[in-house]
């Protein structure tokens, strides 16, 4: 679905049956990146793990014994003088205090109540001052895009950029969140005739999981109210993009799809995409190719047409018309990327939501009825996404589309892919996020990389471990579908390294792929540096980025930045009172993080004691 075509198609009002639509998509370069694999040596440790390292200089050059000399960069993450040279003594003390408080269970569990009590006892002004001296000052850059400029400029002076993230959230009760979720995720047809459609339970709203904030780490949550609120949130993102463009020439800005429209469409479109992919798997099984790797499943076109005709999906003439595109099926085979194009070029969203029934072989509408108002709401979501992408391009900012729950994610990834096809032609502007705790993460990465190669655009990815594990597992178990999460942290580590290695090999192959290694795991950072050294990828090429959250793991971020690597902090900002929900979750996250590893606190203490011993009582950063 070419992005521009989809937008244009959604503006038309005429209806057409999906089986009669002209379906085509040009393809080129069917090659696949190397899938060589190495044994992972990483130990499954949370947070920033303790790693045995031979002390070396912060940056040292060595020559590898190969045919041609190659510079290798090694970074010492134990060098506290370099890691914290951007921090004054008071900042070190604040970090130690906040991290210590995050290990006290009662303070963390009752943090919102304690903050509200503090506000009543101290008054608004003193409360804000207290927060800026502690949690707010540690994890939030400032109240607005002007207030955050000094911090951004200071970090940039020490080699660290910014991914701006406006972190204001509604402070809803659980009951209010559940009500909003059910109102915005259930269609009019479902409300009038529950159970009369062809929906799967995974892709339907369930009240017991309506409050999507529960069990979430480091991710904002948006609940739909109305179209005006979505417009306001789009304007907030636009201001964030402009602030990022004004702060640096190579900034990032983060957005979330659920902030830009009614999530009902994301649920429905995700189900459509999953069912079409499942239908492809079914057809692959008919040809005896179900055990092959995803991109190796090339269906013989003549046999595919015969199977589709027997299943009654369409007449032979209709099916021939499906594969009549200029490039589609020319090789005599169809792979999953070709297959995905079969839901392109539809005229209305109601036709986009057609799915194959494996039992009857017929194409069926996902919903019995799709109202004109629902159609307008879905169009507006896509239009907002388009507006933000254009603003990012105009302001020289790269746009990160955050990952969300698995029942939204197929649609989010597909819409992001369409933006990449349009805006990543000359350089990487749009980045998709891949959560590597998902069992299907590697398949998703390899499919998207391969499509970028065929069509010649720049692939952009942010790799994370994931933010919704506890919520996703509980929902899958309660509702009754397969757990989408890898079985343990070690499996997630392997998946992360496998995806990362694949993208690095694609960078080595074409220099058109780009990746942000978004992690607090020191072993993963070292693994990345090792791979870059082996492949001869220089940090100055700006193909491999690193990302950490503001206020955490500075001993990783700043040595990388000072060594010339493109490294970024996720920089939250917003008024004190309005980011309390964000701060509350950050306290919850840091409890496990700080209990799981003493490394960051020990390094902070080491640097503070070094300064005091050296007589640097009032140390201030020089830049």
Coordinates of C-alpha atoms in Angstrom, one line a residue:
X1 CA 0.0 0.0 0.0
X2 CA 1.9 3.0 -1.2
X3 CA 1.5 5.6 1.6
X4 CA 0.4 8.4 -0.8
X5 CA -2.0 6.1 -2.6
X6 CA -3.6 5.0 0.7
X7 CA -4.1 8.6 1.8
X8 CA -5.6 9.5 -1.6
X9 CA -7.7 6.4 -1.6
X10 CA -9.1 7.1 1.8
X11 CA -10.4 10.5 0.5
X12 CA -12.5 8.8 -2.1
X13 CA -16.0 7.7 -1.3
X14 CA -16.8 5.1 -3.9
X15 CA -16.9 1.5 -2.8
X16 CA -15.3 -1.4 -4.5
X17 CA -15.0 -5.0 -3.7
X18 CA -11.5 -6.1 -2.7
X19 CA -11.5 -9.0 -5.1
X20 CA -12.1 -6.7 -8.0
X21 CA -9.4 -4.1 -7.1
X22 CA -6.3 -3.8 -9.3
X23 CA -3.5 -5.0 -7.1
X24 CA 0.1 -4.4 -7.8
X25 CA 3.4 -3.3 -6.3
X26 CA 6.8 -3.1 -8.1
X27 CA 9.6 -5.2 -6.7
X28 CA 13.3 -5.3 -7.3
X29 CA 16.5 -7.0 -5.9
X30 CA 15.1 -10.2 -4.3
X31 CA 18.4 -10.8 -2.5
X32 CA 18.5 -11.4 1.3
X33 CA 21.1 -10.2 3.8
X34 CA 23.4 -12.8 5.3
X35 CA 21.9 -14.7 8.1
X36 CA 25.1 -15.9 9.7
X37 CA 24.8 -16.3 13.5
X38 CA 27.3 -16.2 16.3
X39 CA 27.0 -17.7 19.7
X40 CA 26.0 -15.1 22.3
X41 CA 28.3 -14.8 25.2
X42 CA 26.1 -12.4 27.2
X43 CA 24.9 -13.3 30.7
X44 CA 21.3 -12.6 31.4
X45 CA 21.6 -9.6 33.7
X46 CA 19.0 -6.8 34.1
X47 CA 19.8 -3.1 33.8
X48 CA 23.5 -2.2 33.4
X49 CA 25.2 -5.5 34.3
X50 CA 28.6 -5.8 36.1
X51 CA 31.1 -6.9 33.5
X52 CA 34.7 -7.9 34.0
X53 CA 36.8 -5.6 32.0
X54 CA 40.5 -5.1 31.6
X55 CA 41.2 -1.4 32.5
X56 CA 42.2 0.6 29.3
X57 CA 42.2 4.2 28.3
X58 CA 38.8 5.7 27.4
X59 CA 39.7 5.5 23.7
X60 CA 42.5 3.4 22.4
X61 CA 43.5 2.4 18.9
X62 CA 44.7 -1.0 18.0
X63 CA 45.6 -2.8 14.7
X64 CA 43.8 -5.9 13.7
X65 CA 45.8 -8.6 12.0
X66 CA 44.0 -8.7 8.7
X67 CA 45.1 -8.0 5.1
X68 CA 44.4 -4.3 5.6
X69 CA 45.0 -2.3 8.8
X70 CA 41.8 -1.4 10.6
X71 CA 41.3 1.0 13.5
X72 CA 39.4 -0.4 16.4
X73 CA 37.8 1.7 19.1
X74 CA 37.6 0.4 22.7
X75 CA 35.8 2.3 25.4
X76 CA 36.3 2.0 29.2
X77 CA 33.0 2.1 30.9
X78 CA 34.7 2.1 34.3
X79 CA 36.4 5.5 33.8
X80 CA 34.2 7.6 36.1
X81 CA 36.2 10.8 35.5
X82 CA 35.2 10.7 31.9
X83 CA 31.8 9.3 32.4
X84 CA 30.6 12.0 34.8
X85 CA 32.7 15.0 33.7
X86 CA 29.4 16.6 32.5
X87 CA 28.0 16.4 36.1
X88 CA 28.5 18.7 39.1
X89 CA 28.9 17.3 42.6
X90 CA 25.3 18.2 43.5
X91 CA 24.1 16.2 40.4
X92 CA 26.1 13.2 41.5
X93 CA 24.6 13.5 45.0
X94 CA 21.1 13.8 43.6
X95 CA 21.6 10.7 41.5
X96 CA 22.8 8.7 44.5
X97 CA 19.8 9.9 46.6
X98 CA 17.2 9.2 44.0
X99 CA 18.6 5.8 43.1
X100 CA 18.7 4.9 46.8
X101 CA 15.1 6.0 47.3
X102 CA 14.1 3.8 44.4
X103 CA 15.1 0.8 46.3
X104 CA 12.8 1.5 49.3
X105 CA 9.7 -0.5 48.7
X106 CA 7.2 1.5 50.7
X107 CA 8.3 4.8 49.1
X108 CA 7.9 3.3 45.6
X109 CA 4.6 1.6 46.2
X110 CA 3.1 4.7 47.8
X111 CA 4.9 7.3 45.7
X112 CA 1.9 9.0 44.2
X113 CA 0.2 9.3 47.6
X114 CA 3.4 10.6 49.1
X115 CA 3.7 13.2 46.3
X116 CA 0.2 14.4 46.8
X117 CA 0.7 14.6 50.5
X118 CA 3.9 16.6 50.0
X119 CA 2.0 19.0 47.8
X120 CA -0.6 19.6 50.4
X121 CA 1.9 20.1 53.2
X122 CA 4.5 22.2 51.3
X123 CA 2.3 24.1 48.9
X124 CA 2.7 24.1 45.1
X125 CA 5.9 26.3 45.0
X126 CA 7.9 24.3 47.6
X127 CA 6.6 21.0 46.2
X128 CA 7.9 21.9 42.7
X129 CA 11.3 22.9 44.2
X130 CA 11.5 19.6 46.1
X131 CA 10.7 17.6 42.9
X132 CA 13.2 19.6 40.8
X133 CA 15.9 18.7 43.5
X134 CA 15.0 15.0 43.3
X135 CA 13.0 12.9 40.9
X136 CA 11.9 15.5 38.5
X137 CA 15.4 17.0 38.2
X138 CA 16.8 13.5 37.7
X139 CA 14.5 12.2 35.0
X140 CA 12.8 15.2 33.4
X141 CA 14.7 18.0 31.5
X142 CA 12.3 20.9 32.1
X143 CA 8.8 22.2 31.8
X144 CA 8.8 23.3 28.1
X145 CA 10.9 23.4 25.0
X146 CA 12.6 26.6 26.2
X147 CA 13.4 25.4 29.7
X148 CA 15.1 22.2 28.3
X149 CA 17.6 24.0 26.0
X150 CA 20.4 24.5 28.6
X151 CA 20.4 20.7 29.4
X152 CA 20.3 19.8 25.7
X153 CA 23.2 22.2 24.9
X154 CA 25.3 20.9 27.8
X155 CA 24.8 17.2 26.8
X156 CA 25.6 18.1 23.2
X157 CA 28.9 19.7 24.4
X158 CA 29.8 16.3 25.8
X159 CA 28.7 14.4 22.7
X160 CA 25.2 13.3 23.7
X161 CA 22.2 14.3 21.6
X162 CA 18.5 14.2 22.4
X163 CA 15.3 12.4 21.5
X164 CA 12.6 14.8 22.7
X165 CA 9.6 13.2 24.4
X166 CA 6.8 15.3 25.8
X167 CA 5.8 13.2 28.7
X168 CA 2.5 14.7 30.0
X169 CA -0.2 12.1 30.7
X170 CA -3.7 12.2 32.0
X171 CA -4.0 11.3 35.7
X172 CA -7.0 9.0 35.2
X173 CA -8.5 6.5 37.7
X174 CA -8.5 2.9 36.7
X175 CA -12.3 3.1 36.1
X176 CA -12.0 6.1 33.9
X177 CA -9.2 4.5 31.9
X178 CA -11.2 1.3 31.4
X179 CA -14.3 3.3 30.3
X180 CA -12.3 5.3 27.7
X181 CA -10.7 2.3 26.3
X182 CA -13.9 0.4 25.9
X183 CA -15.6 3.4 24.3
X184 CA -12.8 4.0 21.8
X185 CA -12.0 0.4 20.9
X186 CA -15.4 -1.1 20.3
X187 CA -17.2 -0.3 17.0
X188 CA -20.9 0.6 16.7
X189 CA -21.5 -2.7 15.0
X190 CA -20.0 -4.6 18.0
X191 CA -22.0 -2.6 20.5
X192 CA -25.3 -3.3 18.6
X193 CA -24.6 -7.0 17.9
X194 CA -22.0 -8.5 20.2
X195 CA -20.4 -11.7 18.9
X196 CA -22.0 -11.3 15.4
X197 CA -18.7 -10.5 13.7
X198 CA -15.6 -12.4 12.8
X199 CA -13.3 -10.9 15.4
X200 CA -10.6 -12.7 17.3
X201 CA -10.5 -12.2 21.1
X202 CA -6.9 -11.0 21.0
X203 CA -7.9 -8.0 18.8
X204 CA -11.0 -7.0 20.8
X205 CA -11.1 -4.7 23.8
X206 CA -11.5 -6.4 27.2
X207 CA -12.4 -4.3 30.2
X208 CA -10.1 -6.1 32.6
X209 CA -7.2 -4.9 30.5
X210 CA -8.7 -1.6 29.6
X211 CA -6.3 0.4 31.7
X212 CA -3.2 -0.1 29.5
X213 CA -0.9 1.6 32.1
X214 CA -0.6 -1.5 34.3
X215 CA 2.7 -3.4 34.1
X216 CA 4.3 -1.0 31.6
X217 CA 7.9 0.2 31.8
X218 CA 9.2 3.5 30.3
X219 CA 6.3 4.1 28.0
X220 CA 3.6 6.8 28.0
X221 CA -0.1 5.7 27.6
X222 CA -2.7 7.7 25.7
X223 CA -6.5 7.2 26.0
X224 CA -8.8 8.4 23.2
X225 CA -11.3 11.1 24.2
X226 CA -12.3 12.8 20.9
X227 CA -10.9 14.1 17.7
X228 CA -10.1 17.6 19.1
X229 CA -7.9 16.0 21.7
X230 CA -6.0 14.1 19.0
X231 CA -5.5 17.3 17.2
X232 CA -4.1 18.9 20.3
X233 CA -1.7 16.0 20.8
X234 CA -0.6 16.2 17.2
X235 CA 0.2 19.9 17.8
X236 CA 2.2 18.9 20.9
X237 CA 4.2 16.5 18.7
X238 CA 4.7 19.2 16.1
X239 CA 6.1 21.6 18.8
X240 CA 8.4 18.8 19.9
X241 CA 9.6 18.3 16.4
X242 CA 10.3 22.0 16.0
X243 CA 12.1 22.1 19.3
X244 CA 14.2 19.2 18.3
X245 CA 15.1 20.8 15.0
X246 CA 16.0 24.0 16.7
X247 CA 18.2 22.3 19.3
X248 CA 20.4 20.4 16.9
X249 CA 20.9 19.5 13.3
X250 CA 20.5 15.7 13.9
X251 CA 17.8 15.4 16.5
X252 CA 15.1 12.8 17.0
X253 CA 11.5 13.2 18.2
X254 CA 9.3 10.4 19.4
X255 CA 5.6 9.9 18.7
X256 CA 2.9 7.3 19.5
X257 CA 0.2 6.2 17.1
X258 CA -2.4 5.8 19.9
X259 CA -2.1 9.5 20.6
X260 CA -3.2 10.4 17.1
X261 CA -6.6 8.7 16.7
X262 CA -9.2 6.3 17.7
X263 CA -7.5 3.0 18.5
X264 CA -10.4 0.9 17.2
X265 CA -8.8 1.1 13.7
X266 CA -5.4 -0.1 15.0
X267 CA -7.1 -3.1 16.5
X268 CA -9.1 -3.9 13.4
X269 CA -6.3 -3.3 10.9
X270 CA -3.9 -5.4 13.0
X271 CA -6.3 -8.3 12.9
X272 CA -6.6 -8.0 9.1
X273 CA -2.8 -8.0 8.7
X274 CA -2.4 -11.0 11.0
X275 CA -5.2 -13.0 9.3
X276 CA -3.7 -12.4 5.8
X277 CA -0.3 -13.5 6.9
X278 CA -1.9 -16.6 8.5
X279 CA -3.6 -17.3 5.2
X280 CA -0.3 -17.1 3.4
X281 CA 1.1 -19.6 5.9
X282 CA -1.9 -21.9 5.2
X283 CA -1.2 -21.7 1.4
X284 CA 2.5 -22.3 2.0
X285 CA 1.6 -25.5 3.9
X286 CA -0.5 -26.7 0.9
X287 CA 2.7 -26.4 -1.1
X288 CA 4.8 -28.2 1.6
X289 CA 6.8 -25.1 2.5
X290 CA 5.5 -24.4 6.0
X291 CA 8.8 -25.4 7.7
X292 CA 10.9 -22.9 5.7
X293 CA 12.2 -19.6 6.9
X294 CA 9.8 -16.8 6.2
X295 CA 11.6 -15.2 3.3
X296 CA 12.4 -18.6 1.8
X297 CA 8.7 -19.5 1.4
X298 CA 8.2 -18.8 -2.3
X299 CA 4.9 -20.1 -3.5
X300 CA 4.6 -21.4 -7.0
X301 CA 2.3 -19.0 -8.8
X302 CA 0.3 -21.5 -10.9
X303 CA -0.3 -23.8 -7.9
X304 CA -1.2 -20.8 -5.8
X305 CA -3.9 -19.7 -8.3
X306 CA -5.2 -23.2 -8.5
X307 CA -5.5 -23.5 -4.7
X308 CA -7.2 -20.1 -4.4
X309 CA -9.7 -21.1 -7.0
X310 CA -10.4 -24.4 -5.3
X311 CA -10.9 -22.5 -2.0
X312 CA -13.5 -20.3 -3.7
X313 CA -11.7 -17.1 -2.8
X314 CA -12.4 -15.8 -6.3
X315 CA -12.9 -16.8 -9.9
X316 CA -9.9 -17.7 -12.0
X317 CA -10.2 -14.4 -13.9
X318 CA -10.3 -12.4 -10.7
X319 CA -7.3 -14.3 -9.2
X320 CA -5.3 -13.8 -12.4
X321 CA -6.1 -10.0 -12.1
X322 CA -4.7 -10.0 -8.6
X323 CA -1.2 -11.0 -9.9
X324 CA -1.2 -8.9 -13.0
X325 CA 1.1 -6.2 -11.7
X326 CA 4.2 -5.2 -13.6
X327 CA 6.6 -7.1 -11.3
X328 CA 4.3 -9.2 -9.1
X329 CA 4.6 -12.9 -10.0
X330 CA 6.9 -12.3 -12.9
X331 CA 9.4 -14.8 -11.4
X332 CA 6.7 -17.4 -11.3
X333 CA 6.6 -17.3 -7.5
X334 CA 5.1 -15.2 -4.7
X335 CA 6.7 -14.6 -1.3
X336 CA 5.2 -13.0 1.8
X337 CA 6.3 -9.4 0.8
X338 CA 4.4 -9.9 -2.5
X339 CA 1.5 -11.3 -0.7
X340 CA 1.3 -8.3 1.7
X341 CA 0.7 -6.1 -1.4
X342 CA -2.6 -7.9 -2.0
X343 CA -4.4 -5.7 0.6
X344 CA -3.2 -2.5 -1.2
X345 CA -5.0 0.0 -3.3
X346 CA -8.3 -0.3 -1.7
X347 CA -10.8 2.5 -2.0
X348 CA -12.3 2.6 1.5
X349 CA -11.2 1.5 5.0
X350 CA -14.3 -0.7 5.1
X351 CA -12.9 -2.6 2.1
X352 CA -9.4 -2.6 3.7
X353 CA -10.9 -4.6 6.6
X354 CA -11.6 -7.7 4.5
X355 CA -10.2 -11.0 5.7
X356 CA -10.0 -14.5 4.3
X357 CA -11.9 -17.2 6.2
X358 CA -9.8 -20.4 6.4
X359 CA -12.9 -22.6 6.8
X360 CA -15.0 -21.3 3.9
X361 CA -12.2 -19.8 1.8
X362 CA -14.3 -16.7 1.3
X363 CA -13.3 -13.1 1.8
X364 CA -15.4 -11.6 4.7
X365 CA -15.8 -8.2 6.2
X366 CA -14.3 -8.0 9.6
X367 CA -17.3 -6.0 10.8
X368 CA -20.9 -6.2 9.8
X369 CA -21.1 -2.4 9.5
X370 CA -18.6 0.4 9.4
X371 CA -20.1 3.8 10.0
X372 CA -19.3 7.0 8.1
X373 CA -18.1 8.6 11.4
X374 CA -15.7 5.7 12.0
X375 CA -14.4 6.1 8.5
X376 CA -13.7 9.8 9.1
X377 CA -11.9 9.1 12.3
X378 CA -9.6 6.6 10.7
X379 CA -8.8 9.0 7.9
X380 CA -7.9 11.7 10.4
X381 CA -5.5 9.3 12.1
X382 CA -3.6 8.7 8.9
X383 CA -3.7 12.4 8.0
X384 CA -2.1 13.3 11.4
X385 CA 0.6 10.8 10.8
X386 CA 1.3 12.3 7.4
X387 CA 1.4 15.9 8.8
X388 CA 4.0 14.9 11.5
X389 CA 6.2 13.1 8.9
X390 CA 6.2 16.2 6.7
X391 CA 7.1 18.4 9.7
X392 CA 9.9 16.1 10.6
X393 CA 11.3 16.3 7.0
X394 CA 11.0 20.1 6.9
X395 CA 12.7 20.5 10.2
X396 CA 15.6 18.0 9.6
X397 CA 14.4 15.8 12.4
X398 CA 14.2 12.0 12.5
X399 CA 10.9 10.6 13.7
X400 CA 10.8 7.6 16.0
X401 CA 7.5 5.8 16.1
X402 CA 7.2 4.0 19.4
X403 CA 6.2 0.4 19.7
X404 CA 3.0 -0.5 21.6
X405 CA 1.0 -3.5 22.6
X406 CA 0.9 -6.5 20.2
X407 CA -2.7 -6.1 19.5
X408 CA -2.0 -2.6 18.1
X409 CA 1.5 -3.3 16.8
X410 CA 0.9 -4.9 13.3
X411 CA -1.1 -1.9 12.2
X412 CA 1.4 0.6 13.8
X413 CA 4.3 -1.2 12.0
X414 CA 2.5 -1.3 8.7
X415 CA 1.7 2.4 8.8
X416 CA 5.3 3.2 9.8
X417 CA 6.5 1.1 6.9
X418 CA 4.4 3.1 4.5
X419 CA 5.9 6.3 5.9
X420 CA 9.4 4.9 5.4
X421 CA 8.6 4.1 1.8
X422 CA 7.6 7.7 1.2
X423 CA 10.0 9.7 3.4
X424 CA 13.1 7.5 3.5
X425 CA 14.0 7.8 -0.1
X426 CA 17.1 10.1 0.2
X427 CA 17.9 9.6 3.9
X428 CA 16.5 7.9 7.0
X429 CA 13.7 10.1 8.4
X430 CA 11.3 7.6 9.8
X431 CA 12.4 4.9 12.3
X432 CA 10.3 2.0 13.4
X433 CA 10.6 0.4 16.8
X434 CA 11.1 -3.4 17.2
X435 CA 10.5 -5.0 20.7
X436 CA 12.9 -7.9 20.9
X437 CA 11.1 -9.7 23.7
X438 CA 8.6 -10.7 21.0
X439 CA 9.0 -14.2 19.5
X440 CA 8.4 -12.8 16.0
X441 CA 10.9 -9.9 16.3
X442 CA 13.5 -11.4 14.0
X443 CA 10.9 -12.2 11.3
X444 CA 9.6 -8.7 11.4
X445 CA 13.1 -7.1 11.1
X446 CA 14.2 -9.4 8.2
X447 CA 11.0 -8.8 6.3
X448 CA 11.2 -5.0 6.6
X449 CA 14.9 -4.9 5.7
X450 CA 14.3 -7.0 2.7
X451 CA 11.5 -4.8 1.5
X452 CA 13.7 -1.7 1.9
X453 CA 16.3 -3.4 -0.3
X454 CA 13.9 -4.3 -3.0
X455 CA 12.4 -0.8 -3.2
X456 CA 15.6 1.1 -2.5
X457 CA 14.7 3.2 0.5
X458 CA 16.6 3.7 3.8
X459 CA 15.7 1.3 6.6
X460 CA 15.5 2.9 10.1
X461 CA 15.1 0.8 13.2
X462 CA 15.2 1.3 17.0
X463 CA 15.8 -1.9 18.8
X464 CA 14.5 -2.2 22.4
X465 CA 13.9 -5.2 24.6
X466 CA 10.3 -4.1 25.3
X467 CA 7.9 -2.3 27.6
X468 CA 4.8 -4.3 28.0
X469 CA 5.9 -7.8 29.1
X470 CA 3.9 -8.2 32.3
X471 CA 0.7 -6.8 30.8
X472 CA 1.0 -8.8 27.6
X473 CA 1.6 -12.1 29.4
X474 CA -1.3 -11.6 31.8
X475 CA -3.6 -10.6 29.0
X476 CA -2.7 -13.7 26.8
X477 CA -3.2 -16.1 29.7
X478 CA -6.5 -14.6 30.8
X479 CA -8.1 -14.2 27.4
X480 CA -6.6 -17.4 26.0
X481 CA -4.2 -16.9 23.2
X482 CA -0.5 -17.7 22.7
X483 CA 1.9 -15.7 24.8
X484 CA 3.8 -13.4 22.3
X485 CA 6.8 -12.9 24.7
X486 CA 10.0 -14.9 24.7
X487 CA 10.1 -17.4 27.6
X488 CA 12.9 -15.7 29.6
X489 CA 15.4 -12.8 29.7
X490 CA 18.1 -14.9 28.2
X491 CA 16.0 -15.7 25.1
X492 CA 15.2 -12.0 24.8
X493 CA 18.9 -11.2 24.9
X494 CA 19.6 -13.8 22.1
X495 CA 16.7 -12.3 20.0
X496 CA 18.1 -8.7 20.5
X497 CA 21.6 -9.7 19.4
X498 CA 20.2 -11.7 16.5
X499 CA 18.2 -8.8 15.2
X500 CA 21.0 -6.3 15.8
X501 CA 23.5 -8.5 14.0
X502 CA 21.2 -8.8 11.0
X503 CA 20.8 -5.0 10.7
X504 CA 24.5 -4.5 11.2
X505 CA 25.2 -6.9 8.4
X506 CA 22.7 -5.0 6.2
X507 CA 24.6 -1.8 7.0
X508 CA 27.9 -3.5 6.1
X509 CA 26.2 -4.7 2.9
X510 CA 24.6 -1.5 1.6
X511 CA 25.1 1.4 4.1
X512 CA 21.4 2.2 3.6
X513 CA 20.2 0.7 6.9
X514 CA 20.4 2.6 10.2
X515 CA 19.8 1.4 13.8
X516 CA 19.5 2.8 17.2
X517 CA 20.7 0.4 19.9
X518 CA 18.4 1.6 22.7
X519 CA 19.5 -0.3 25.7
X520 CA 20.9 0.1 29.3
X521 CA 22.6 -3.2 29.0
X522 CA 26.4 -2.7 29.0
X523 CA 27.0 -6.2 27.5
X524 CA 24.8 -5.3 24.5
X525 CA 26.7 -2.1 24.0
X526 CA 30.0 -4.0 24.1
X527 CA 28.6 -6.6 21.7
X528 CA 27.7 -3.8 19.3
X529 CA 31.1 -2.2 19.5
X530 CA 32.7 -5.6 18.9
X531 CA 30.6 -6.2 15.8
X532 CA 31.3 -2.7 14.4
X533 CA 35.0 -3.3 14.9
X534 CA 34.8 -6.6 13.0
X535 CA 32.8 -5.1 10.2
X536 CA 34.9 -1.9 10.0
X537 CA 31.9 0.3 10.7
X538 CA 33.1 3.7 11.9
X539 CA 31.1 5.7 14.4
X540 CA 31.5 8.8 12.2
X541 CA 29.4 7.1 9.5
X542 CA 26.3 7.8 11.7
X543 CA 24.7 4.5 10.8
X544 CA 24.7 3.0 14.4
X545 CA 23.2 5.1 17.2
X546 CA 23.0 4.4 20.9
X547 CA 20.1 5.5 23.2
X548 CA 19.5 5.6 26.9
X549 CA 16.9 7.4 29.2
X550 CA 17.8 10.7 30.7
X551 CA 19.1 10.3 34.2
X552 CA 20.1 6.6 33.8
X553 CA 23.4 4.9 32.7
X554 CA 25.4 8.0 32.1
X555 CA 28.5 5.8 32.4
X556 CA 27.4 4.3 29.0
X557 CA 26.1 7.4 27.2
X558 CA 28.8 9.9 27.8
X559 CA 31.9 7.8 27.2
X560 CA 30.3 6.7 23.9
X561 CA 29.5 10.3 23.0
X562 CA 33.0 11.6 23.8
X563 CA 34.4 8.7 21.7
X564 CA 32.6 10.1 18.7
X565 CA 29.6 7.7 18.6
X566 CA 26.2 9.1 17.9
X567 CA 24.5 8.6 21.2
X568 CA 21.1 10.1 22.4
X569 CA 19.2 10.5 25.6
X570 CA 15.5 10.1 25.6
X571 CA 14.6 13.5 27.1
X572 CA 11.2 13.8 28.7
X573 CA 9.8 17.2 29.5
X574 CA 6.6 18.8 30.7
X575 CA 5.1 20.7 33.7
X576 CA 5.9 19.2 37.1
X577 CA 2.3 18.4 38.0
X578 CA 1.5 16.9 34.6
X579 CA 4.5 14.5 34.5
X580 CA 3.8 13.0 37.9
X581 CA 2.3 9.9 36.3
X582 CA 5.5 9.5 34.3
X583 CA 7.7 10.0 37.4
X584 CA 5.6 7.5 39.3
X585 CA 6.3 4.8 36.8
X586 CA 9.9 5.7 36.6
X587 CA 10.2 5.2 40.4
X588 CA 8.5 1.7 39.9
X589 CA 10.9 0.9 37.1
X590 CA 14.0 2.0 39.0
X591 CA 13.1 -0.1 42.0
X592 CA 13.8 -3.3 40.1
X593 CA 16.6 -1.7 38.1
X594 CA 18.6 -0.5 41.2
X595 CA 17.9 -3.6 43.2
X596 CA 19.2 -5.8 40.3
X597 CA 22.4 -3.9 39.9
X598 CA 24.6 -1.8 42.2
X599 CA 26.9 -0.8 39.3
X600 CA 25.7 2.7 38.6
X601 CA 25.6 3.7 42.3
X602 CA 29.1 2.2 42.9
X603 CA 30.5 4.2 40.0
X604 CA 28.8 7.4 41.2
X605 CA 30.3 6.9 44.7
X606 CA 33.7 6.2 43.2
X607 CA 33.6 9.5 41.2
X608 CA 32.3 11.5 44.1
X609 CA 35.1 10.2 46.5
X610 CA 37.7 10.8 43.8
X611 CA 36.7 14.4 43.5
X612 CA 36.6 14.9 47.2
X613 CA 40.1 13.3 47.6
X614 CA 41.4 15.6 44.8
X615 CA 40.0 18.7 46.6
X616 CA 37.3 19.2 43.9
X617 CA 34.7 20.3 46.5
X618 CA 32.8 22.5 44.1
X619 CA 33.3 20.7 40.8
X620 CA 31.5 22.3 37.9
X621 CA 31.5 21.0 34.3
X622 CA 33.5 23.0 31.8
X623 CA 32.2 23.1 28.3

